[in-house]
Every structure is written in structure tokens, then in C-alpha cells.
């Protein structure tokens, strides 16, 4: 694999900023891409160079492969980092990069096809002896086929898109009628978001925890960086993540992480990846559900407990370097929590809240990190994900990390748009959250009993 020193970041927002910072520290020339809506973005300001790729709508810019390829050729880029979302798990995009003689910062197209596709990843897990949730064997061709499979598994049942993530293309059906309706809706949503409407089914576990294992590979060796817990979700989108999981004992942690390694080794994995599991609190059983063949939004909590810069490691591996550490070098230290600050009006069903940023005050001090796209007077566009930034804290224990989180949340001020700050301030003081007594359906119910009222300081746009 060729060495490179000119990197194009095929993404936007906070992850583009994160990648630019990591690349610069490695002496790599950075090239940002931007749509009409992002001409004044922080990524454009921080990159060494930037190039326009099209209109605001993502299908005409960040999802436009031809526009991105043109940008690479115009700027002389030698490598591409896809970030997360958009084309980050698109095997055809990765293949086109490699066919052009450029470096794709991530796994091989073959690994993305096998592990990025949720149905084939499930088959690979079963072949490797890793436990999976009972479900369909591969992709389903029609709602009628889904009904036949569901009769053998039993309701309620989960419909899942084979591509993508972030909760899109996922539905729960409690009976045959719902399954037929939700199958059509989920397929259309997945096709619109990821260009792939393929679906499969899994048994729905009522009280499950979402636990995932971060891995890194260089094509020959694979290591794990312990697990994260992401059970606090709204509409299957994570809002709060922490590492390590507060409920796993050492034996279960070891077993879970070893199963992730076993699966990643079967495809000679290269780059950063995450293997996601459902964990049953009552039985202690865990089931592999899917793999994300990219860097994830919640990667900073893993960086905080291991001291490993995951994005830099991705870039080094893409340059052809071996992993700079062995499994025994990776030590779990303390506890970290990340909360997502979105431009949403929680008091009105989390409605997106684009607008111009006014007063902005960021938290600081020991063990506090804020990954963001924000800057004063920035106009939050209406075209993309509502994520404004991620507040991450780290301390010796989970109890101390929670205390640090409450302090940092009090320091953070974002005016001009509605945000999810009030939600996180309330969660951080909730007795069940403090006791880690939650599951993947907890937050939806909790919000009914704990309506969020926006503070007056967060003025409407």
C-alpha cells in the first residue's frame, strides 16, 4: 500500500474536523470538501485546502461519488478518509478509490462487503461460532417472505436494513400486519439513506443492552480496545455512550472481546471497526448483531479509557504501517461518558433546530473534551444530521465521571438554536441513569415521565 501525504476528507461536520486535526499532527496535507451549505464550515477553515463538490442536498454532494472523484483528481489527493455516515461503508466507493490507485482509509472493499453488510456479517459470525440473535438467513426478497420467516421466529420482530446505521432502516413489528407495513417503510428509508433497501429480520429482545467492541486491525493483526455501552437511545439513535459498560464483569468482558477478535480475524480486518452486540441483563447472554466497518461517533470514549488515538491509528495503518501496539499493551483506565449535543427542540419532539449560533461557551478542565463543528456566528444548516458536538468526560470511576459530566454540562452554553443540553442535564441526575439501570427502550419511556423543558437562555432562532 503506498505512502501518502495528501488526504481528502469525504465528509463534513465534527468528524471532518476530527480527521483534519489527526492528519495534521501526522504531517499530512488535508483537503476538505464542502457543499453550498458548508462553505463557511469549521472544517473548511481548518483544512489546508478545500474544494466545492455541489449543492447542499447530500445526494448531490457528499453522496455524489463522481463529484468526490473529481475533487480527488483536481487536488491531487492520494488518500480518502470517509469518516462515518455518507459513503463510509459503501464497498463500491472504496473499490473505486482503490481502482483509481488511491488509498481508502478503512477496510478493504471485500471486508466492507462481508462485514459492512449486516446480513452477510451475521452469516460470517455464525460460521465463526459467534452467537447471533435468532433471525432470517440472509436478505429477504419481499414482505411475504418476511411474514413466512417471522412465523418461525415469533413476534415481536425487528426489521433491519443490511446497509447503513444510526437507527435508520430499523423497525419493530408486533404482528403480521405491522410487519408488512414496516417492511415497505424500512426498505424505502434504507434505500433513500444508503442506496440499498435490502432487509433482514431478527428476534426482538425486550430488555436488551447495546454493548459494542472497538477493534483495530492492520490486515495481519487485530486487537480490541474494550467495549462501550450505548443503551440510552431515542428512536434507535444513540444519545449517551460510555466505556466500559457498567454491568459487565471481567469474565464476560473477556469473552465478549475475544469473540469480536475472532470474527474480525476471519476477514483479516484493516482499520477501525466496531462489533455490536445485544446483552441480556437477566441471563448474561450476548448476541452479535452487526459490524460497523468505520470510525464511529462514540469513538472518543474508547480513546479516553485506552489513551489510543483511533483516527491517527487508522491513518498509520492506511499508510502501510503495522499496528504500533499489541493486545497486552492496551490497558483499561477509568471510565468515560459521551453525550451528543444536537440542534433539536426536545420540548417539541426533538424537532431539528437549524439557525445561527449566538453566544458560545465551551467546557474545559481536567478530563473534559468537546468535539464539535461549532464556532461563533456559525449558521447550522437544515440539510444534514443535527449533531453539533460531543461532550466527553473521563475520570477514575463512573461515579466520578458522572460528577465531571454534570459540571461540564453546566459550563456549556450554546445560544441561537435549541439543543439537547437540557435532556442530558436531566439524565445526568436521574437515579436510574446514575445506577446504570437502563436498557435500549428505557429512554423512550423515561421521556414520557420526564418531559424536557428548554431553559430560557436557549433562545429560539
PDB file of C-alpha atoms in Angstrom, residues 194-343:
ATOM      1  CA  UNK A 194     -27.840   4.398   1.900  1.00  0.00           C
ATOM      2  CA  UNK A 195     -28.779   3.472  -1.673  1.00  0.00           C
ATOM      3  CA  UNK A 196     -29.541  -0.098  -0.545  1.00  0.00           C
ATOM      4  CA  UNK A 197     -33.032  -1.151   0.547  1.00  0.00           C
ATOM      5  CA  UNK A 198     -32.190  -4.769   1.459  1.00  0.00           C
ATOM      6  CA  UNK A 199     -33.667  -6.011   4.759  1.00  0.00           C
ATOM      7  CA  UNK A 200     -33.442  -8.958   7.160  1.00  0.00           C
ATOM      8  CA  UNK A 201     -35.212  -9.993  10.389  1.00  0.00           C
ATOM      9  CA  UNK A 202     -34.137 -10.654  13.974  1.00  0.00           C
ATOM     10  CA  UNK A 203     -35.985 -11.640  17.149  1.00  0.00           C
ATOM     11  CA  UNK A 204     -36.699  -8.524  19.224  1.00  0.00           C
ATOM     12  CA  UNK A 205     -35.244  -8.740  22.747  1.00  0.00           C
ATOM     13  CA  UNK A 206     -37.443  -6.646  25.023  1.00  0.00           C
ATOM     14  CA  UNK A 207     -34.915  -5.639  27.696  1.00  0.00           C
ATOM     15  CA  UNK A 208     -31.563  -5.593  25.957  1.00  0.00           C
ATOM     16  CA  UNK A 209     -28.441  -3.504  26.487  1.00  0.00           C
ATOM     17  CA  UNK A 210     -26.450  -2.303  23.482  1.00  0.00           C
ATOM     18  CA  UNK A 211     -22.788  -3.126  24.000  1.00  0.00           C
ATOM     19  CA  UNK A 212     -20.132  -2.882  21.298  1.00  0.00           C
ATOM     20  CA  UNK A 213     -16.460  -3.783  20.976  1.00  0.00           C
ATOM     21  CA  UNK A 214     -13.940  -1.454  19.316  1.00  0.00           C
ATOM     22  CA  UNK A 215     -11.316  -3.246  17.248  1.00  0.00           C
ATOM     23  CA  UNK A 216      -8.297  -2.152  15.225  1.00  0.00           C
ATOM     24  CA  UNK A 217      -6.555  -4.191  12.531  1.00  0.00           C
ATOM     25  CA  UNK A 218      -3.687  -3.843  10.095  1.00  0.00           C
ATOM     26  CA  UNK A 219      -4.648  -6.713   7.795  1.00  0.00           C
ATOM     27  CA  UNK A 220      -2.482  -9.195   9.702  1.00  0.00           C
ATOM     28  CA  UNK A 221      -3.121  -8.480  13.386  1.00  0.00           C
ATOM     29  CA  UNK A 222      -6.285  -7.400  15.175  1.00  0.00           C
ATOM     30  CA  UNK A 223      -6.641  -6.016  18.710  1.00  0.00           C
ATOM     31  CA  UNK A 224      -9.640  -4.912  20.762  1.00  0.00           C
ATOM     32  CA  UNK A 225      -9.900  -1.691  22.761  1.00  0.00           C
ATOM     33  CA  UNK A 226     -12.561  -2.965  25.157  1.00  0.00           C
ATOM     34  CA  UNK A 227     -16.264  -2.215  24.953  1.00  0.00           C
ATOM     35  CA  UNK A 228     -18.678   0.701  25.008  1.00  0.00           C
ATOM     36  CA  UNK A 229     -22.278   0.711  26.204  1.00  0.00           C
ATOM     37  CA  UNK A 230     -24.790   2.688  24.142  1.00  0.00           C
ATOM     38  CA  UNK A 231     -28.129   1.613  25.627  1.00  0.00           C
ATOM     39  CA  UNK A 232     -29.568   5.114  26.047  1.00  0.00           C
ATOM     40  CA  UNK A 233     -31.162   5.601  22.642  1.00  0.00           C
ATOM     41  CA  UNK A 234     -34.055   7.543  21.217  1.00  0.00           C
ATOM     42  CA  UNK A 235     -35.681   6.084  18.104  1.00  0.00           C
ATOM     43  CA  UNK A 236     -32.667   3.761  17.881  1.00  0.00           C
ATOM     44  CA  UNK A 237     -30.265   6.710  17.707  1.00  0.00           C
ATOM     45  CA  UNK A 238     -27.670   6.784  20.464  1.00  0.00           C
ATOM     46  CA  UNK A 239     -27.680   9.869  22.682  1.00  0.00           C
ATOM     47  CA  UNK A 240     -25.350   8.812  25.528  1.00  0.00           C
ATOM     48  CA  UNK A 241     -22.387   6.402  25.368  1.00  0.00           C
ATOM     49  CA  UNK A 242     -19.932   5.210  27.956  1.00  0.00           C
ATOM     50  CA  UNK A 243     -16.887   2.987  28.320  1.00  0.00           C
ATOM     51  CA  UNK A 244     -16.526   0.483  29.803  1.00  0.00           C
ATOM     52  CA  UNK A 245     -20.025  -0.938  30.198  1.00  0.00           C
ATOM     53  CA  UNK A 246     -21.058  -0.516  33.857  1.00  0.00           C
ATOM     54  CA  UNK A 247     -22.628  -4.008  34.000  1.00  0.00           C
ATOM     55  CA  UNK A 248     -20.038  -6.422  32.597  1.00  0.00           C
ATOM     56  CA  UNK A 249     -17.835  -8.451  34.911  1.00  0.00           C
ATOM     57  CA  UNK A 250     -14.259  -9.216  33.857  1.00  0.00           C
ATOM     58  CA  UNK A 251     -15.037 -12.734  32.630  1.00  0.00           C
ATOM     59  CA  UNK A 252     -17.903 -11.587  30.411  1.00  0.00           C
ATOM     60  CA  UNK A 253     -15.834  -8.665  29.124  1.00  0.00           C
ATOM     61  CA  UNK A 254     -13.026 -11.020  28.178  1.00  0.00           C
ATOM     62  CA  UNK A 255     -15.398 -13.437  26.457  1.00  0.00           C
ATOM     63  CA  UNK A 256     -17.192 -10.677  24.539  1.00  0.00           C
ATOM     64  CA  UNK A 257     -13.989  -9.008  23.335  1.00  0.00           C
ATOM     65  CA  UNK A 258     -12.431 -12.319  22.311  1.00  0.00           C
ATOM     66  CA  UNK A 259     -15.487 -13.165  20.212  1.00  0.00           C
ATOM     67  CA  UNK A 260     -15.131  -9.812  18.423  1.00  0.00           C
ATOM     68  CA  UNK A 261     -11.471 -10.530  17.695  1.00  0.00           C
ATOM     69  CA  UNK A 262     -12.310 -13.971  16.397  1.00  0.00           C
ATOM     70  CA  UNK A 263     -14.824 -12.553  13.930  1.00  0.00           C
ATOM     71  CA  UNK A 264     -12.621  -9.658  12.756  1.00  0.00           C
ATOM     72  CA  UNK A 265      -9.708 -12.011  12.165  1.00  0.00           C
ATOM     73  CA  UNK A 266     -11.764 -14.053   9.700  1.00  0.00           C
ATOM     74  CA  UNK A 267     -11.685 -11.150   7.215  1.00  0.00           C
ATOM     75  CA  UNK A 268      -8.110 -10.004   8.003  1.00  0.00           C
ATOM     76  CA  UNK A 269      -9.590  -6.704   9.109  1.00  0.00           C
ATOM     77  CA  UNK A 270      -7.773  -3.433   8.406  1.00  0.00           C
ATOM     78  CA  UNK A 271      -8.578  -0.116  10.094  1.00  0.00           C
ATOM     79  CA  UNK A 272     -11.077   0.738  12.859  1.00  0.00           C
ATOM     80  CA  UNK A 273     -14.262  -1.266  13.255  1.00  0.00           C
ATOM     81  CA  UNK A 274     -16.973  -1.929  15.808  1.00  0.00           C
ATOM     82  CA  UNK A 275     -18.811  -5.162  16.512  1.00  0.00           C
ATOM     83  CA  UNK A 276     -22.209  -4.550  18.051  1.00  0.00           C
ATOM     84  CA  UNK A 277     -23.965  -6.898  20.459  1.00  0.00           C
ATOM     85  CA  UNK A 278     -27.201  -7.133  22.381  1.00  0.00           C
ATOM     86  CA  UNK A 279     -26.654  -8.132  26.016  1.00  0.00           C
ATOM     87  CA  UNK A 280     -29.449  -9.698  28.036  1.00  0.00           C
ATOM     88  CA  UNK A 281     -29.281  -8.307  31.582  1.00  0.00           C
ATOM     89  CA  UNK A 282     -31.278 -11.165  33.031  1.00  0.00           C
ATOM     90  CA  UNK A 283     -29.387 -14.114  31.526  1.00  0.00           C
ATOM     91  CA  UNK A 284     -25.955 -12.625  30.832  1.00  0.00           C
ATOM     92  CA  UNK A 285     -26.185 -13.894  27.240  1.00  0.00           C
ATOM     93  CA  UNK A 286     -24.858 -11.759  24.421  1.00  0.00           C
ATOM     94  CA  UNK A 287     -25.590 -11.876  20.696  1.00  0.00           C
ATOM     95  CA  UNK A 288     -23.648 -10.354  17.807  1.00  0.00           C
ATOM     96  CA  UNK A 289     -25.951  -8.172  15.675  1.00  0.00           C
ATOM     97  CA  UNK A 290     -23.781  -6.265  13.199  1.00  0.00           C
ATOM     98  CA  UNK A 291     -20.412  -4.688  12.454  1.00  0.00           C
ATOM     99  CA  UNK A 292     -19.670  -1.076  11.549  1.00  0.00           C
ATOM    100  CA  UNK A 293     -16.669  -1.009   9.224  1.00  0.00           C
ATOM    101  CA  UNK A 294     -15.702   2.584  10.015  1.00  0.00           C
ATOM    102  CA  UNK A 295     -14.884   5.002  12.802  1.00  0.00           C
ATOM    103  CA  UNK A 296     -17.949   5.680  14.977  1.00  0.00           C
ATOM    104  CA  UNK A 297     -19.440   8.801  16.514  1.00  0.00           C
ATOM    105  CA  UNK A 298     -18.750   7.451  20.002  1.00  0.00           C
ATOM    106  CA  UNK A 299     -15.089   6.555  19.428  1.00  0.00           C
ATOM    107  CA  UNK A 300     -13.774   9.228  21.868  1.00  0.00           C
ATOM    108  CA  UNK A 301     -14.889   7.315  24.989  1.00  0.00           C
ATOM    109  CA  UNK A 302     -12.650   4.442  23.891  1.00  0.00           C
ATOM    110  CA  UNK A 303      -9.804   6.875  23.285  1.00  0.00           C
ATOM    111  CA  UNK A 304     -10.270   8.246  26.806  1.00  0.00           C
ATOM    112  CA  UNK A 305     -10.095   4.860  28.586  1.00  0.00           C
ATOM    113  CA  UNK A 306      -7.202   3.460  26.499  1.00  0.00           C
ATOM    114  CA  UNK A 307      -5.163   6.541  25.582  1.00  0.00           C
ATOM    115  CA  UNK A 308      -5.130   5.355  21.942  1.00  0.00           C
ATOM    116  CA  UNK A 309      -5.830   7.855  19.143  1.00  0.00           C
ATOM    117  CA  UNK A 310      -8.069   5.739  16.914  1.00  0.00           C
ATOM    118  CA  UNK A 311      -8.117   8.159  13.964  1.00  0.00           C
ATOM    119  CA  UNK A 312      -4.335   8.505  13.892  1.00  0.00           C
ATOM    120  CA  UNK A 313      -4.020   4.739  14.061  1.00  0.00           C
ATOM    121  CA  UNK A 314      -6.379   4.395  11.088  1.00  0.00           C
ATOM    122  CA  UNK A 315      -4.204   6.779   9.082  1.00  0.00           C
ATOM    123  CA  UNK A 316      -0.984   4.985  10.053  1.00  0.00           C
ATOM    124  CA  UNK A 317      -2.396   1.605   9.086  1.00  0.00           C
ATOM    125  CA  UNK A 318      -3.644   3.035   5.783  1.00  0.00           C
ATOM    126  CA  UNK A 319      -0.089   4.206   5.141  1.00  0.00           C
ATOM    127  CA  UNK A 320       1.015   0.596   5.379  1.00  0.00           C
ATOM    128  CA  UNK A 321       2.384   0.681   8.935  1.00  0.00           C
ATOM    129  CA  UNK A 322       1.671  -2.230  11.322  1.00  0.00           C
ATOM    130  CA  UNK A 323      -0.349  -1.647  14.483  1.00  0.00           C
ATOM    131  CA  UNK A 324       2.002   0.172  16.899  1.00  0.00           C
ATOM    132  CA  UNK A 325       0.882  -1.886  19.913  1.00  0.00           C
ATOM    133  CA  UNK A 326      -0.060  -5.419  20.940  1.00  0.00           C
ATOM    134  CA  UNK A 327      -3.140  -6.556  22.855  1.00  0.00           C
ATOM    135  CA  UNK A 328      -1.222  -6.736  26.139  1.00  0.00           C
ATOM    136  CA  UNK A 329      -0.210  -3.075  25.741  1.00  0.00           C
ATOM    137  CA  UNK A 330      -3.841  -1.892  25.811  1.00  0.00           C
ATOM    138  CA  UNK A 331      -4.978  -1.188  29.370  1.00  0.00           C
ATOM    139  CA  UNK A 332      -8.424  -0.071  30.516  1.00  0.00           C
ATOM    140  CA  UNK A 333      -8.121   3.049  32.662  1.00  0.00           C
ATOM    141  CA  UNK A 334     -11.090   4.623  34.457  1.00  0.00           C
ATOM    142  CA  UNK A 335     -14.476   5.453  32.946  1.00  0.00           C
ATOM    143  CA  UNK A 336     -15.592   7.799  30.167  1.00  0.00           C
ATOM    144  CA  UNK A 337     -19.007   9.162  29.135  1.00  0.00           C
ATOM    145  CA  UNK A 338     -20.027  10.920  25.903  1.00  0.00           C
ATOM    146  CA  UNK A 339     -23.270  12.818  25.340  1.00  0.00           C
ATOM    147  CA  UNK A 340     -24.395  14.063  21.937  1.00  0.00           C
ATOM    148  CA  UNK A 341     -25.370  17.716  21.714  1.00  0.00           C
ATOM    149  CA  UNK A 342     -27.842  18.022  18.850  1.00  0.00           C
ATOM    150  CA  UNK A 343     -29.587  21.063  17.370  1.00  0.00           C
TER     151      UNK A 343
END
